[in-house]
Amino acid sequence: MNTINHMEMDKGFVSSLIAALLRKSDPPTKEEVEAKAKQLAVVFDYEGDLRSAIEEAMVAIDTRMGAGVSLVNIEANHDDEWVYKRTEIEWTYSDAYEKYLISEKWQPTLVRSLSDVGLKILSHLQDPTSDGSWNRRGLVIGHVQSGKTANYMGVIGKAADAGYKFIIVIAGIHNNLRKQTQERVDEGFIGRSSDPENRVPIGVGTYGKFPHPATLTNINEDFNKNTAAKSGWKINDFSKPIILVIKKNVTTLDALHKWLKELNAKGDGRISDVPMLLIDDEADNASINTNKEDVSPTRTNSMIRRILGLFEKSCYVGYTATPFANIFINPEAYDEDVREELFPRDFIYSLDAPNTYFGPEKVFLEEKSSARILCPINDCEKYLPFSHKKDDALLELPPSLYAAFDQFIVARAIRNLRGQEKKHCSMLINISRFMATQKVVRDFVSLREKRIREAVKANYMMPEEVSNKNEYMTGLKSAFDKEFSDCGFEWHTVKKALNSVFDHLRIYVINSKSDEVLDYKKYERDGIGLTAVAIGGLSLSRGLTIEGLTISYMYRNTKMYDTLMQMGRWFGYRLGFEDLCRVHLPQESIDWYSYIANASDELRLQITRMRRDKMSPKDFGLYVQAHPDSLLITAANKMRSGKKIIVKQNLTGKLVESTLLPTKSPVNQFNDELIEEFWRRGFGGKVVATDKGWFIQDVATSEIEKFITRFKVHKGFELQKALLLQYLAAITDRFGLSDVLLISIGDTTSAASTYRLGTQQRKFENFTTDSWRLNGYRVASRGDEALGLGETELAQAVNEASKDTSNTSANPADYHFRIARNKPLLMLHALCPKGNESIDQRIPAFGVSFPGGLFGTEVEIVANKVWLEQMAGSLNDDPDDEDDYDE
């Protein structure tokens, strides 16, 4: 039997197994799934790997997706019920897309929930059959690598069924991403390959008589005015929808604008009878953070607005996982020529990730999983510094990168043993913004691969006493012993499986100048699971899906929210190999990722809360503009101008902690004595013991202000201290009382008698003679904010968590405890660096959390020169310095 038939049999068997299990009223146990699989294997005469089929079925049965939540402009004259009132709509494209997803082994309940969410988003658009001139602006916030494309593909199909005639998908700034998106559109909407050499029915087009939409782009060519003009087509010439997949590039957008205006606009310069939908994928990119000429934010933004302005009936929907930049768009901006800004004034829809999503929480926030997944890089600076230049020589790769490559080889062997040899398996390497350096990295990796391949070929069947004399075999065994010894196989079994790893192993350099194409589809057509090493920079950092990503190695240093989060290609779905995934990052990036993951979660929770308070996207935009992290983003954009930065700040529902601590003994001794002074008199309240120290309820907020005013902080934290004091003063009239937590570890009797907090140990990384930057930018441990709350308040926190669809855990987050407490909270700590016996210090720290609902309370902060200079030192990985742009 050929490979393709084997693949079809695998698909058919898994689909039948899932269908049989779905008939059960209750979710089956693993034992029940295994029994049913063995039973069906006899019936089907199936000889494939049952372990893989059982794993897929288990995940498929248990995969769920929440409905998400939307903020809508309640002042707009819009009826969300129009999609239900138009009973004549035939969901041809939508139904075909859902059938296609199920054929691709998507779980039926997940497809159903995806369809329901798509219908809700469609309802936020305008009814395309409505009269008059209209335009709507919206934003959909997803998660990195979580299925945003699948979502907007569903929305496109439903929009076409409802009557949208002209659809534009803007797919990032790179050719490889545009091509990948075109392939997805071909499969999920057009139903025919756009490859000029192979225009065969694919995807949705294989279901009976399918009304193929028209397109003027293909997998090889972006929109081109000359090509379109030669065709002689006008957008009104088609009875079916037209869709274009274009790059976010000024030249392309300008060509499209001219074609639309010259061939399709009427005397008044507008197109009146063609409802259009524009999907802006990675909507925050090239509209915001780059000054490259052809992806200039100003010019790109202007051209998108010009295109929208040509249509009397238009809808713009941005899709992003990093919405901060979009929200900074001025909602009041208007220009007569390019018309209204792209601010999502009509709706913001926050998508929920499916429960099987391998996301930031598992990688950075859950202690148990992050300890397994994360591997700090501490040797790369000696070989390729963060601040390297284009012409700097790279003489060798760091040992940690070679160790990560060893992990990749071993992980692939384990995946093959698990029956995943036909699944793709990839490694990502992103350590330089420069294409010349990327090529050198590839040469080193290629040489290493050759030597390991030769070593494996000679030793994989040899006794251990022979193979362990080879340094490359020793490296592979070390990777197994350290990372994968609990994978379910012994080393001798894995060693025998190593030789097959190299059968389809390919190394790629992925950038705008490379002619190498990471074409997983090509291997799928041949029934092969590709083993790919992808080396690159910016091209790997935006939207490009790296299939089966197992090992990631990234040594980049940026504090720009969107750039950093988008670099996280390691998020996604890891069916059957999540335990093998490893992410190698510098400790500073791990800390910053953890901070951003927490901030992003809280941002989504605020959307839910604002929805309940009947607030609008504009209110959310103003809140995010005054979010404390906006100071960082604003500073990042203006850092090099040397200008003084004045920003409004809002701390509603936020926790602000002194995570940058002074290490001078006199300063810390003073702070210890200050805590003792206030503790002796109980901050004016009654001190009550807790499981982790002491709690003081209903302290005068003015006492908290006095304490923080006198507490000595590192000069790099002075700005945040000033913000805290200003904000406390601004809310004192409403919150005259606050709570205090004295967090203490160890002998509570001794601590209470001496008024000295028991120390909490923290990793000593980032410890210098002047400062100590805490890992994860956190002082308090998760759950500390629950201390001191009564049963009623704890029950309220649980209730708040249950209402938040974006809360992936069943347990309340710190944010929910903040909401339940409903007053400011001061937390005091004494920290001690661990892991270095030469450091013996007590270092006091504090944090203040604020209640929610303070959306209208803002204070102004002036960023001082010291703070700006300190931040500039962490912003030397500027995307503007990338030379990886399509021309």
mmCIF file of C-alpha atoms in Angstrom, residues 445-561:
data_model
loop_
_atom_site.group_PDB
_atom_site.id
_atom_site.type_symbol
_atom_site.label_atom_id
_atom_site.label_comp_id
_atom_site.label_asym_id
_atom_site.label_seq_id
_atom_site.Cartn_x
_atom_site.Cartn_y
_atom_site.Cartn_z
ATOM 1 C CA VAL A 445 24.343 23.830 12.446
ATOM 2 C CA SER A 446 24.699 21.969 9.147
ATOM 3 C CA LEU A 447 28.220 20.869 10.036
ATOM 4 C CA ARG A 448 27.044 19.740 13.468
ATOM 5 C CA GLU A 449 24.151 17.790 11.916
ATOM 6 C CA LYS A 450 26.577 16.009 9.570
ATOM 7 C CA ARG A 451 28.857 14.961 12.403
ATOM 8 C CA ILE A 452 25.976 13.749 14.593
ATOM 9 C CA ARG A 453 24.442 11.860 11.656
ATOM 10 C CA GLU A 454 27.734 10.070 11.001
ATOM 11 C CA ALA A 455 28.161 9.292 14.704
ATOM 12 C CA VAL A 456 24.637 7.901 14.983
ATOM 13 C CA LYS A 457 25.003 5.799 11.858
ATOM 14 C CA ALA A 458 28.142 4.218 13.250
ATOM 15 C CA ASN A 459 26.896 3.748 16.823
ATOM 16 C CA TYR A 460 23.128 3.432 17.074
ATOM 17 C CA MET A 461 23.259 -0.375 17.111
ATOM 18 C CA MET A 462 26.467 -0.611 19.141
ATOM 19 C CA PRO A 463 26.677 -1.600 22.819
ATOM 20 C CA GLU A 464 26.693 1.365 25.199
ATOM 21 C CA GLU A 465 30.323 0.803 26.205
ATOM 22 C CA VAL A 466 31.260 1.426 22.557
ATOM 23 C CA SER A 467 28.885 4.282 21.684
ATOM 24 C CA ASN A 468 29.612 6.298 24.835
ATOM 25 C CA LYS A 469 33.172 6.817 23.637
ATOM 26 C CA ASN A 470 31.874 9.066 20.856
ATOM 27 C CA GLU A 471 31.466 12.708 21.962
ATOM 28 C CA TYR A 472 28.342 13.266 19.827
ATOM 29 C CA MET A 473 26.641 10.133 21.150
ATOM 30 C CA THR A 474 27.561 11.262 24.659
ATOM 31 C CA GLY A 475 25.872 14.598 23.958
ATOM 32 C CA LEU A 476 22.682 12.876 22.789
ATOM 33 C CA LYS A 477 22.606 10.600 25.821
ATOM 34 C CA SER A 478 23.170 13.588 28.082
ATOM 35 C CA ALA A 479 20.178 15.339 26.478
ATOM 36 C CA PHE A 480 18.074 12.226 27.083
ATOM 37 C CA ASP A 481 19.179 11.774 30.699
ATOM 38 C CA LYS A 482 18.696 15.428 31.589
ATOM 39 C CA GLU A 483 15.457 16.190 29.742
ATOM 40 C CA PHE A 484 13.612 13.098 28.544
ATOM 41 C CA SER A 485 14.343 10.178 30.860
ATOM 42 C CA ASP A 486 10.651 10.035 31.823
ATOM 43 C CA CYS A 487 9.417 9.930 28.195
ATOM 44 C CA GLY A 488 8.260 6.300 28.454
ATOM 45 C CA PHE A 489 11.237 4.714 26.681
ATOM 46 C CA GLU A 490 14.661 3.558 27.876
ATOM 47 C CA TRP A 491 17.807 5.039 26.354
ATOM 48 C CA HIS A 492 18.716 1.865 24.465
ATOM 49 C CA THR A 493 15.340 2.022 22.660
ATOM 50 C CA VAL A 494 15.709 5.703 21.833
ATOM 51 C CA LYS A 495 19.278 5.172 20.634
ATOM 52 C CA LYS A 496 18.106 2.603 18.093
ATOM 53 C CA ALA A 497 15.491 5.085 16.837
ATOM 54 C CA LEU A 498 18.048 7.877 16.280
ATOM 55 C CA ASN A 499 19.120 6.740 12.827
ATOM 56 C CA SER A 500 15.685 7.332 11.271
ATOM 57 C CA VAL A 501 15.664 10.949 12.499
ATOM 58 C CA PHE A 502 17.944 12.000 9.668
ATOM 59 C CA ASP A 503 15.831 10.532 6.848
ATOM 60 C CA HIS A 504 13.864 13.747 6.317
ATOM 61 C CA LEU A 505 15.877 16.297 8.309
ATOM 62 C CA ARG A 506 16.313 19.604 6.466
ATOM 63 C CA ILE A 507 17.914 22.874 7.572
ATOM 64 C CA TYR A 508 16.425 26.149 6.311
ATOM 65 C CA VAL A 509 17.332 29.809 6.480
ATOM 66 C CA ILE A 510 14.034 31.699 6.426
ATOM 67 C CA ASN A 511 14.228 35.363 5.483
ATOM 68 C CA SER A 512 13.124 37.667 2.679
ATOM 69 C CA LYS A 513 16.259 37.048 0.603
ATOM 70 C CA SER A 514 16.392 33.285 1.016
ATOM 71 C CA ASP A 515 15.166 31.064 -1.804
ATOM 72 C CA GLU A 516 14.544 28.234 0.667
ATOM 73 C CA VAL A 517 10.872 27.540 1.321
ATOM 74 C CA LEU A 518 9.658 25.870 4.494
ATOM 75 C CA ASP A 519 6.992 23.938 2.602
ATOM 76 C CA TYR A 520 5.339 21.459 4.952
ATOM 77 C CA LYS A 521 2.537 20.862 2.424
ATOM 78 C CA LYS A 522 4.982 19.405 -0.097
ATOM 79 C CA TYR A 523 6.036 16.740 2.395
ATOM 80 C CA GLU A 524 2.448 16.103 3.471
ATOM 81 C CA ARG A 525 1.507 15.337 -0.135
ATOM 82 C CA ASP A 526 4.208 12.660 -0.097
ATOM 83 C CA GLY A 527 3.020 11.315 3.245
ATOM 84 C CA ILE A 528 6.218 12.410 5.000
ATOM 85 C CA GLY A 529 6.718 14.109 8.347
ATOM 86 C CA LEU A 530 9.332 16.819 7.819
ATOM 87 C CA THR A 531 12.067 17.256 10.419
ATOM 88 C CA ALA A 532 12.941 20.938 10.006
ATOM 89 C CA VAL A 533 15.442 23.322 11.555
ATOM 90 C CA ALA A 534 14.308 26.893 10.807
ATOM 91 C CA ILE A 535 16.940 29.606 11.236
ATOM 92 C CA GLY A 536 15.978 33.245 10.832
ATOM 93 C CA GLY A 537 14.962 36.525 12.402
ATOM 94 C CA LEU A 538 11.993 38.749 11.681
ATOM 95 C CA SER A 539 10.457 36.337 9.162
ATOM 96 C CA LEU A 540 10.187 33.766 11.950
ATOM 97 C CA SER A 541 8.720 36.324 14.323
ATOM 98 C CA ARG A 542 5.467 37.227 12.656
ATOM 99 C CA GLY A 543 2.597 34.891 11.937
ATOM 100 C CA LEU A 544 4.570 32.171 10.172
ATOM 101 C CA THR A 545 3.402 28.821 11.503
ATOM 102 C CA ILE A 546 6.226 26.425 12.262
ATOM 103 C CA GLU A 547 4.603 22.999 12.270
ATOM 104 C CA GLY A 548 5.340 20.620 15.140
ATOM 105 C CA LEU A 549 7.640 23.094 16.861
ATOM 106 C CA THR A 550 9.393 21.123 19.589
ATOM 107 C CA ILE A 551 12.655 22.900 20.457
ATOM 108 C CA SER A 552 13.061 26.685 20.346
ATOM 109 C CA TYR A 553 16.265 28.664 20.817
ATOM 110 C CA MET A 554 15.976 32.443 20.836
ATOM 111 C CA TYR A 555 18.589 34.908 22.009
ATOM 112 C CA ARG A 556 17.002 38.280 21.402
ATOM 113 C CA ASN A 557 16.668 41.239 23.745
ATOM 114 C CA THR A 558 13.707 43.544 23.318
ATOM 115 C CA LYS A 559 11.114 44.997 25.658
ATOM 116 C CA MET A 560 8.640 45.890 22.960
ATOM 117 C CA TYR A 561 5.486 43.988 23.913
#
